[in-house]
Short mmCIF file of C-alpha atoms in Angstrom, two decimals:
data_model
loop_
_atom_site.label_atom_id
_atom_site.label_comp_id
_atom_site.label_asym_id
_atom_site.label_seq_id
_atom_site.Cartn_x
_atom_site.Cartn_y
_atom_site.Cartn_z
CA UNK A 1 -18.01 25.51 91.69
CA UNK A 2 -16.72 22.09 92.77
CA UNK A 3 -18.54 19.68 93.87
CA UNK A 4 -17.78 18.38 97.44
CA UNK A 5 -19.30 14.82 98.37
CA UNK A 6 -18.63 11.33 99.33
CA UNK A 7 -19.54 8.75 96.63
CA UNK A 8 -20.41 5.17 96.73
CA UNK A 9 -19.26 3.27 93.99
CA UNK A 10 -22.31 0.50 93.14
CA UNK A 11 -21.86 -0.30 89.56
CA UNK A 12 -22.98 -4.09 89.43
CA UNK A 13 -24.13 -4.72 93.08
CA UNK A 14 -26.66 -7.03 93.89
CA UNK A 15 -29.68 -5.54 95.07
CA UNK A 16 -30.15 -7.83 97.49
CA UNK A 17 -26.49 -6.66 99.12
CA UNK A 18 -27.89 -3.34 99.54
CA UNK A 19 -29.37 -3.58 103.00
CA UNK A 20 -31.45 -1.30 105.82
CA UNK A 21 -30.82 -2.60 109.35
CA UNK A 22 -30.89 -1.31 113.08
CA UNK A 23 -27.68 -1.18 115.38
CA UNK A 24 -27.43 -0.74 119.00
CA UNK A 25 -24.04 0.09 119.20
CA UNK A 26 -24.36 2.70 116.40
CA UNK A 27 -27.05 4.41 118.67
CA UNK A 28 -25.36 3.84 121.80
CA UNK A 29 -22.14 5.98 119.74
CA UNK A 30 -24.53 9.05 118.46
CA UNK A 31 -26.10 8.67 122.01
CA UNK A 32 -22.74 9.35 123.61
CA UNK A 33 -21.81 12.00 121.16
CA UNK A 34 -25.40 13.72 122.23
CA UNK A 35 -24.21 13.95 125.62
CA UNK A 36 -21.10 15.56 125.08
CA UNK A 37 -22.07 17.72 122.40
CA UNK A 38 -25.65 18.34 123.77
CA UNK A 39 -24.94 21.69 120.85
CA UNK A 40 -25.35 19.98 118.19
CA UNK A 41 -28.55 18.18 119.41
CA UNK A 42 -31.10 20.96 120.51
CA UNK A 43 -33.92 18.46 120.36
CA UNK A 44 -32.15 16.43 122.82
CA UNK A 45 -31.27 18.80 125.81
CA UNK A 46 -33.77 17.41 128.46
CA UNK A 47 -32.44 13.95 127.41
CA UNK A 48 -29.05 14.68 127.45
CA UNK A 49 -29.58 17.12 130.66
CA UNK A 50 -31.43 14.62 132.58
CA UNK A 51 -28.92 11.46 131.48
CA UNK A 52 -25.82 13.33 132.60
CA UNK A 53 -27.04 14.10 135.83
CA UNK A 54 -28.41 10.77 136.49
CA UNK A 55 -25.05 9.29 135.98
CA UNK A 56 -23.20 7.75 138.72
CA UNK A 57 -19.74 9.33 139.43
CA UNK A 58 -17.63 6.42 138.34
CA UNK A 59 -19.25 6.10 135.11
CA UNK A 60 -19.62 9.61 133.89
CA UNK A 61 -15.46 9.91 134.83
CA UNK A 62 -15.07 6.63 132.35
CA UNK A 63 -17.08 8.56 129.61
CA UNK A 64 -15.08 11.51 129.82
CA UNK A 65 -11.62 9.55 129.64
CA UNK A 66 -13.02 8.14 126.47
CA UNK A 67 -15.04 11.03 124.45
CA UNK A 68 -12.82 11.67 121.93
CA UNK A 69 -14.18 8.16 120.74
CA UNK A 70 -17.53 10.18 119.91
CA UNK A 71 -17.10 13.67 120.49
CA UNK A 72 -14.19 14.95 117.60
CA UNK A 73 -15.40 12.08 115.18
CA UNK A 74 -17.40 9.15 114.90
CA UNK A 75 -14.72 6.48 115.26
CA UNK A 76 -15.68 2.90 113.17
CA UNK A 77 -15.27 0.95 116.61
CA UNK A 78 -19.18 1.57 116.33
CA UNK A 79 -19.48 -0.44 113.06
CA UNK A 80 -17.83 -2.85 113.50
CA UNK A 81 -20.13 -5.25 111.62
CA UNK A 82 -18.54 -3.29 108.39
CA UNK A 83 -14.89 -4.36 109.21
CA UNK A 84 -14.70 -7.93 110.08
CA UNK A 85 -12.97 -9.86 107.64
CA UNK A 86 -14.98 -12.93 106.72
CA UNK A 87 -18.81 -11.44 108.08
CA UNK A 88 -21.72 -10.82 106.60
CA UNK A 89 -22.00 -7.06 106.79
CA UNK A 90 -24.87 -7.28 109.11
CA UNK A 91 -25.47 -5.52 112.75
CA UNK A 92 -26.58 -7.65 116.13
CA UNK A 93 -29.67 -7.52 117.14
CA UNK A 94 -28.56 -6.36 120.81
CA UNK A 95 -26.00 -4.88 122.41
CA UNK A 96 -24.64 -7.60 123.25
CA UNK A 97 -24.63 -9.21 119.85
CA UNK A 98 -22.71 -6.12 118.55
CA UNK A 99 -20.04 -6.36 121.39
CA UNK A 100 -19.36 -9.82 120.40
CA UNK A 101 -18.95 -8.48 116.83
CA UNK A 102 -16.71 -5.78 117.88
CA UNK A 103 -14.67 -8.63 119.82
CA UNK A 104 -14.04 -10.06 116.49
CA UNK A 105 -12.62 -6.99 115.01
CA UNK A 106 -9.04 -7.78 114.22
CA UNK A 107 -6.60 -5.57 116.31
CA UNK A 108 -5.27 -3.57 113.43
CA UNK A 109 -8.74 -3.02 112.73
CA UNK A 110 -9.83 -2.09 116.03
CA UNK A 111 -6.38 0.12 116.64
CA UNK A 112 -7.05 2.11 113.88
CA UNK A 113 -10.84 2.84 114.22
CA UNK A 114 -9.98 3.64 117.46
CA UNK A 115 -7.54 6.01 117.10
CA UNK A 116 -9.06 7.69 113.96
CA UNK A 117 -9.23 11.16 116.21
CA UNK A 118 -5.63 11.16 115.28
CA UNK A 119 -5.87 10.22 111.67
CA UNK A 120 -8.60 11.78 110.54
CA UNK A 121 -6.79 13.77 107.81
CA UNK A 122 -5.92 9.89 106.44
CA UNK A 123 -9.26 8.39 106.82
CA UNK A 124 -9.87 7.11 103.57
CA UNK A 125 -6.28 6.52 102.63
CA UNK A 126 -5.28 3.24 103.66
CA UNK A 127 -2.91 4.37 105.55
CA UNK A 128 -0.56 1.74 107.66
CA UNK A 129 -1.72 0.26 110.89
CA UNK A 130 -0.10 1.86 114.20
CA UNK A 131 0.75 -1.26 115.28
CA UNK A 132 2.83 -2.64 112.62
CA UNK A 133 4.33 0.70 110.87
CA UNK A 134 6.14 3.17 113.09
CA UNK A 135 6.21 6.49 111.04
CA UNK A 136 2.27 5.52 111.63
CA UNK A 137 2.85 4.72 115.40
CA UNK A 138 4.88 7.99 115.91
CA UNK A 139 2.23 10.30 114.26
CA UNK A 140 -0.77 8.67 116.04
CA UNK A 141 0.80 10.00 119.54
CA UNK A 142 1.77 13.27 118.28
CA UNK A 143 -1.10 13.48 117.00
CA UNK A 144 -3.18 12.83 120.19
CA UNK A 145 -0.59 15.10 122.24
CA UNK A 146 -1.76 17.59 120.56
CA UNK A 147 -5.47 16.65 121.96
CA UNK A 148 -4.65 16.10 125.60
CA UNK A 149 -2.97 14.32 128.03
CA UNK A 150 -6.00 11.44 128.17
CA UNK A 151 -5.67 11.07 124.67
CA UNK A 152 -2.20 10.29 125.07
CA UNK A 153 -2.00 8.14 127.85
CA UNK A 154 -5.07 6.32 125.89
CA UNK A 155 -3.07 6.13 122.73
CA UNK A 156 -0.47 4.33 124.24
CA UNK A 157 -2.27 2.12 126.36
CA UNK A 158 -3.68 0.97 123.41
CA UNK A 159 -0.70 0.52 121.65
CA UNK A 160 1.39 -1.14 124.42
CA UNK A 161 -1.18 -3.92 124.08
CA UNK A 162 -5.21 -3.72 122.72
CA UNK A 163 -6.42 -6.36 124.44
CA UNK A 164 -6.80 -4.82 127.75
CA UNK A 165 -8.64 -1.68 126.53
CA UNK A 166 -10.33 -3.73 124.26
CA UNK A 167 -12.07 -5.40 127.64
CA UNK A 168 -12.13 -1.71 129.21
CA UNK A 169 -14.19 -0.58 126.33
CA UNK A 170 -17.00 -3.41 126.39
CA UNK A 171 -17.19 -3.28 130.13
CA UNK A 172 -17.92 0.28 129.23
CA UNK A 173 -20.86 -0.18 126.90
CA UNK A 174 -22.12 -3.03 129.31
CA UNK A 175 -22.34 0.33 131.76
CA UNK A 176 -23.93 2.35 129.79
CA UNK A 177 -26.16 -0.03 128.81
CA UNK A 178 -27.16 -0.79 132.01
CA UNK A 179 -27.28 2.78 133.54
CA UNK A 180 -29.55 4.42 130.98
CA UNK A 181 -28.95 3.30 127.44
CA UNK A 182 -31.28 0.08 127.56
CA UNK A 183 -34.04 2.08 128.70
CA UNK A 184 -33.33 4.47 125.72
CA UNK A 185 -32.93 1.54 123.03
CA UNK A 186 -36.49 0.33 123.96
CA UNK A 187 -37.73 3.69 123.63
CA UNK A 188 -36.45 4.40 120.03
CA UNK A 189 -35.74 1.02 118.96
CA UNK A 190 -39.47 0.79 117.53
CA UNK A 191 -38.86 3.51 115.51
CA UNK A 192 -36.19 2.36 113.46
CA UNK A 193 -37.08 -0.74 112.83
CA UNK A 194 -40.26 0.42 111.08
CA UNK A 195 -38.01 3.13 109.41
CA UNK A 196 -35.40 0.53 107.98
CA UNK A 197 -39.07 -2.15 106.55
CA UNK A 198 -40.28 1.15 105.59
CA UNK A 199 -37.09 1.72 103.16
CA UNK A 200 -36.68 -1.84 102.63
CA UNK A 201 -40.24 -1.60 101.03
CA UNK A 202 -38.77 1.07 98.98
CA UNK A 203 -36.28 -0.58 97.58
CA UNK A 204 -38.10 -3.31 96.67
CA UNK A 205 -41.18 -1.90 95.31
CA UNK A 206 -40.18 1.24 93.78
CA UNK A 207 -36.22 0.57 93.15
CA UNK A 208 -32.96 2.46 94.24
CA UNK A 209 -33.44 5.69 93.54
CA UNK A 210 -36.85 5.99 95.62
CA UNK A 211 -35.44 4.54 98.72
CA UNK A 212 -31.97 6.94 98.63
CA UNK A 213 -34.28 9.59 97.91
CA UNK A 214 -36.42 8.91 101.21
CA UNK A 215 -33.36 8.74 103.17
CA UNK A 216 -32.42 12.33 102.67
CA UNK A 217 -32.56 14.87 100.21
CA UNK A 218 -28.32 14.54 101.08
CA UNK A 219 -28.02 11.77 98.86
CA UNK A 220 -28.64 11.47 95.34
CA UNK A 221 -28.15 8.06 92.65
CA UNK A 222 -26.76 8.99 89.29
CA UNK A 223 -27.88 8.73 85.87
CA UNK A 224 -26.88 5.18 85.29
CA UNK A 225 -27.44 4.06 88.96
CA UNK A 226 -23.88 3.33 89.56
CA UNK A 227 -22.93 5.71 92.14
CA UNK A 228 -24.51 6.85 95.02
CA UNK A 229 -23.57 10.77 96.20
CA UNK A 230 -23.50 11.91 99.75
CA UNK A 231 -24.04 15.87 100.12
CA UNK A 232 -21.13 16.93 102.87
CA UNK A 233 -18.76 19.18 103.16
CA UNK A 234 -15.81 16.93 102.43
CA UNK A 235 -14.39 14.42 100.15
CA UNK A 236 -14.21 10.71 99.93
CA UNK A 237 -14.57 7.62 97.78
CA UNK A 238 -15.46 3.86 98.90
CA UNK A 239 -16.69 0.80 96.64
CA UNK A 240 -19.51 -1.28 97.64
CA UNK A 241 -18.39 -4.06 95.08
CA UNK A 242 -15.48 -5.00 96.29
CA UNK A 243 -15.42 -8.64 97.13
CA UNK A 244 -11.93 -8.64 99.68
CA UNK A 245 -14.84 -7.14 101.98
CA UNK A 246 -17.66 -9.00 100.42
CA UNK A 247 -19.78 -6.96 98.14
CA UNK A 248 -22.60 -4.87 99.80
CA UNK A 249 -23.78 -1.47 101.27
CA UNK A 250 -25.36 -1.02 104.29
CA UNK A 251 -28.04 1.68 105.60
CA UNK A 252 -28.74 2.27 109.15
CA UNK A 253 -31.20 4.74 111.00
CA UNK A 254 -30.28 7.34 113.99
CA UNK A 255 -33.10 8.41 116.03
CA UNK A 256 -30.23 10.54 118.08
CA UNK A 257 -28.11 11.08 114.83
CA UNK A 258 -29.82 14.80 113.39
CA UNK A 259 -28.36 16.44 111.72
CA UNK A 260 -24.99 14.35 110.91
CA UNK A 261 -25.45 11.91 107.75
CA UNK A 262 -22.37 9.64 108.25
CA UNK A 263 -20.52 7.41 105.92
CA UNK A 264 -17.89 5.07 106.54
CA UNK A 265 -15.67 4.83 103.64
CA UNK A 266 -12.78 3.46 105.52
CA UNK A 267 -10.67 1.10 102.99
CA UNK A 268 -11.36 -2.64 103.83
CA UNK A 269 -14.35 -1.83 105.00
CA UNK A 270 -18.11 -2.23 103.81
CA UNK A 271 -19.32 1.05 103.05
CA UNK A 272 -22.03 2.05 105.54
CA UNK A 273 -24.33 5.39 105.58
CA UNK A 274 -26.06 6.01 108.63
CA UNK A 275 -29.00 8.44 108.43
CA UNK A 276 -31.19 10.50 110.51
CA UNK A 277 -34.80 9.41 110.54
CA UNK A 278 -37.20 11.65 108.82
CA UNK A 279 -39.25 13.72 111.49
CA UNK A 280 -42.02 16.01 109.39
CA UNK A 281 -40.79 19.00 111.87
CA UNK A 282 -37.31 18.97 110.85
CA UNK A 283 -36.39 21.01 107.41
CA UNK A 284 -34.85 19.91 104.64
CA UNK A 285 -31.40 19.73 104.12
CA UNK A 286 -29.56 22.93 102.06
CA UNK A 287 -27.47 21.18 99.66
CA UNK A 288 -23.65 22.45 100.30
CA UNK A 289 -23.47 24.23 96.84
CA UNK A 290 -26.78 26.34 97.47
CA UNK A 291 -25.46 26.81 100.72
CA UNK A 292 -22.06 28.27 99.43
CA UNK A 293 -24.31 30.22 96.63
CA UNK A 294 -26.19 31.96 99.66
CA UNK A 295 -23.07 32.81 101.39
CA UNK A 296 -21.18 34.19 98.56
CA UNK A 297 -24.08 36.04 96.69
CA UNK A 298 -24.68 37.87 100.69
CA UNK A 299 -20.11 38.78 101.13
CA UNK A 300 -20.63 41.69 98.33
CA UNK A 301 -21.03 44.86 100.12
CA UNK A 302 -23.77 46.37 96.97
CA UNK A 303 -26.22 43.05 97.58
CA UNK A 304 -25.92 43.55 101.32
CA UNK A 305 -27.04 47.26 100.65
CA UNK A 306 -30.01 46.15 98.54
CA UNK A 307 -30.67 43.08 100.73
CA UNK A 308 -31.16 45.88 103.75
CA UNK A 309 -33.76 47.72 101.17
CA UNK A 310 -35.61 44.88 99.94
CA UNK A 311 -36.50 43.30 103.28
CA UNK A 312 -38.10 46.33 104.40
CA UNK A 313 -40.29 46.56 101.26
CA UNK A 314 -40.82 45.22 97.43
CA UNK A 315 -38.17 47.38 95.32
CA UNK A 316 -38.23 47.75 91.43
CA UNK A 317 -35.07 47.26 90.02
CA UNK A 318 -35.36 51.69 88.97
CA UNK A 319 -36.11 52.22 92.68
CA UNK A 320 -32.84 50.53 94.09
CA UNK A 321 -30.69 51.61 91.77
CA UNK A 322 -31.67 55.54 92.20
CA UNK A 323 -31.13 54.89 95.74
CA UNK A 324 -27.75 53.23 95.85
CA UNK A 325 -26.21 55.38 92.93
CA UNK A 326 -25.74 52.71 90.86
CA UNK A 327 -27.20 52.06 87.41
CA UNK A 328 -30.26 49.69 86.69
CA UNK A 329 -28.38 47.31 84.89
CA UNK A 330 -25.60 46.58 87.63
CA UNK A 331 -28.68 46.14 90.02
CA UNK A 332 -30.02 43.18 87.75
CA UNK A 333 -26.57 41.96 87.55
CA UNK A 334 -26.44 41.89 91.49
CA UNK A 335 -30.52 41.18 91.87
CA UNK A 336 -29.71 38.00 89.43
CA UNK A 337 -26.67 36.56 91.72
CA UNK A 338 -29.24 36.84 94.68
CA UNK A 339 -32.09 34.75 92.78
CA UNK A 340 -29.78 32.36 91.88
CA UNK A 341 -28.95 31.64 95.22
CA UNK A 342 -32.69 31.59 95.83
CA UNK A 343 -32.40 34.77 98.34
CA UNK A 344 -34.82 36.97 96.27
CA UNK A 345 -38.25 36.78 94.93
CA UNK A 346 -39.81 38.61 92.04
CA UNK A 347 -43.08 39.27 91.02
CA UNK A 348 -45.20 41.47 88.74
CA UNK A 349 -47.81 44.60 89.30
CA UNK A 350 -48.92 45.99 86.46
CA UNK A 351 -46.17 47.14 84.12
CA UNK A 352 -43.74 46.94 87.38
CA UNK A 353 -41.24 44.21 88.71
CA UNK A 354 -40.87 44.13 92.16
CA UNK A 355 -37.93 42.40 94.10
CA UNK A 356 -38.34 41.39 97.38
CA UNK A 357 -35.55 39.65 99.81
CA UNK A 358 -37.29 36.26 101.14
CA UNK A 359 -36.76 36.40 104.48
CA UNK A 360 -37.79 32.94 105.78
CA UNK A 361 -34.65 31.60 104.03
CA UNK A 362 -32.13 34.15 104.93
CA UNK A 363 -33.63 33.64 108.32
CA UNK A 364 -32.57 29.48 108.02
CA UNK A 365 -28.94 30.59 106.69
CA UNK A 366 -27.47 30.33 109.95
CA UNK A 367 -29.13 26.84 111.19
CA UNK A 368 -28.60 25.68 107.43
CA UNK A 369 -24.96 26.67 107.69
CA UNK A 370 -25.01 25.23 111.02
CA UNK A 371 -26.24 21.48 110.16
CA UNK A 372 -24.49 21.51 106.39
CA UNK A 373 -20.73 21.66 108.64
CA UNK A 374 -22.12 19.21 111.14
CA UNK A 375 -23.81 16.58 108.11
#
C-alpha cells in the first residue's frame, strides 16, 4: 500500500528554529472557513450560527465575495510570517501585527497565495508567478472561471494591479476584527498560548519526538529524527533547512481548526504545520492506511455477509462458514483481512474461537472517513 503524507525535511536543524507560536490571522482564516463550512465544524454550529446572523449586511456580502480565500483551501495569505523574504519566521502578536506582516509580503508572494484556489494542483511546485509568466496568468483565470464569476472578476482585479485589493483585504480583517473576531481571539487566545508553552516544554524537556507526538497522533518523526511525516490524504515535500528562507519550522495551534492538520509546504516558504488543539472529547485520528484497510477489507461482498452475522452474535469460524457455504479455511482467510484492519475481535471459550465484528469502530468509519479527507 503506498504511503500518502507530507514530509518535513529536518536533517540538521537547530532545535532552537523549531518553534510553537500563536497567530491571529491564522485563527481569524480557520474562523472564516468555520463560517462557511459550518459542516465540517459540528462543534462550532451555535458559534458559527449565532456569528453569521449577527453580521451586518455590508460585511457578510464582503465575506462572501472573498470565501474562496478560506472555503476551497486554506490560501498562505494567512501565514504570511512564513513567506517574507528577510523575516524571522515568527507570527504578530495581534492582528494588527500580522496585517503589517502580510503588508510586507512581496506581490508575487501575495498573488500567488492568493490565488492558490486556482493552483492548487501546483501547490508545491514552484510554479511561475501570475504576474510575471503568462501561460501562468492565463491558467489562473481559467482556472477561477471555472469557480464563478466572483472568482473571476477577483482574479483579475488582482492581477490588473495588487495593491488595491491588497488594501481591500486588510480593511477586511480590520472588519472582522472589529465585528466579532476580537471578542473571539480573547476567548480562545488563552488557550493556545498555554498549548504552544505546553509543547514548547516538550520539546525542551523531553526532545522532538515527544512534542510531535503530543501534537497529533497525524504526525510521526523518523528513525534518525530527520524527517517529520504528516498523515493526509495527499502528497508533498518541503525543507525546513533551507537557508534562502532562513532555516526553521514553525508550529501553530487552532482552537477553530478540528479536524484539518495543515501544512504549508509552499516552495520559498518556511514550512509551517498548524494543528488542532487536543480536547480529551475528541477521538483519535485513524491513520489514512488503517483507514483504507477498513474500507477495502468491508468492499468484498463474503466479509460483508459475515460482518452482517458477526454483529448480531460471536461466530466460530465452523459456524460461519456452514452458514455462508463456504469452507472454514476461506472464512479465516476473509476473518484475517477483517482483523487486520482491526474490524474483528477474537476470543476464546473453552476449546472454541469466537469472532465477533467490533462495532464501536465500524460505527466511527464514517466520521473517521469523514475527518481523514478533511485533515
Amino acid at each position: 500500500m503506498d504511503r500518502v503524507s507530507v514530509t518535513i525535511d529536518i536533517a540538521g536543524l537547530d532545535p532552537d528554529r523549531i518553534v510553537f507560536r500563536t497567530s491571529p490571522l491564522v485563527e481569524l482564516g480557520v474562523a472564516l472557513h468555520a463560517l462557511a463550512e459550518p459542516g465540517h465544524h459540528p462543534g462550532l454550529h451555535g458559534w458559527a450560527t449565532a456569528t453569521a446572523t449577527a453580521l451586518e449586511p455590508d460585511l457578510a456580502d464582503r465575506l462572501h465575495e472573498a470565501e474562496f480565500l478560506w472555503r476551497n483551501t486554506f490560501s498562505d495569505v494567512f501565514m504570511p510570517f512564513a513567506g517574507v523574504v528577510g523575516g524571522d519566521g515568527t507570527p504578530g502578536d495581534s492582528l494588527a501585527a500580522d496585517l503589517d506582516i502580510l503588508d510586507r509580503l512581496d506581490d508575487d508572494r501575495f498573488v500567488s497565495a492568493a490565488l492558490e484556489f486556482t493552483c492548487a494542483a501546483f501547490y508545491g511546485t514552484g510554479a511561475a508567478s501570475p504576474l510575471r509568466n503568462a501561460e501562468a496568468r492565463a491558467r489562473a483565470l481559467d482556472m477561477a472561471a471555472a469557480r464563478g464569476p466572483r472568482q473571476v472578476e477577483f482574479t483579475k482585479r488582482l492581477l490588473a494591479d495588487p495593491a488595491p485589493v491588497r488594501r481591500w483585504l486588510r480593511r477586511l480583517f480590520e472588519d472582522c476584527e472589529q465585528a466579532f473576531f476580537a471578542d473571539t481571539w480573547e476567548r480562545v487566545r488563552v488557550q493556545l498560548v498555554a498549548d504552544a508553552r505546553h509543547k514548547t516544554d516538550l520539546l525542551r524537556r523531553k526532545g522532538l519526538a515527544e512534542a510531535v507526538r503530543a501534537v497529533s497522533p497525524a504526525l510521526t518523526l523518523d528513525a534518525d529524527g530527520g524527517r517529520i511525516s504528516v498523515d493526509k490524504l495527499t502528497e508533498g515535500a518541503t525543507d525546513a533547512t533551507d537557508p534562502a528562507v532562513g532555516p526553521g519550522l514553525t508550529l501553530i495551534p487552532t482552537s477553530f481548526g478540528w479536524p484539518h492538520l495543515m501544512v504549508l509546504h509552499a516552495p520559498g516558504w518556511r514550512p509551517v504545520i498548524h494543528y488542532p488543539v487536543h480536547r480529551p472529547e475528541l477521538p483519535a485520528p485513524a491513520s489514512v492506511e488503517l483507514l483504507q484497510l477498513r474500507m477495502e477489507a468491508l468492499a468484498h461482498p463474503m466479509r460483508m455477509r459475515l460482518c452482517r452475522n458477526i454483529a448480531r452474535s460471536p461466530y466460530t469460524t465452523g459456524e460461519l462458514a456452514d452458514t455462508n457455504g463456504i469452507t472454514a479455511p476461506e472464512v479465516s482467510r476473509h476473518l484475517a483481512v477483517l482483523k487486520k484492519a482491526g474490524l474483528v475481535t477474537t476470543r476464546r471459550r473453552g476449546r472454541y474461537v469466537l469472532h465477533q465484528l467490533d462495532l464501536t469502530v465500524v460505527a466511527r468509519l464514517g466520521s473517521d472517513f469523514l475527518e481523514g479527507i478533511l485533515r
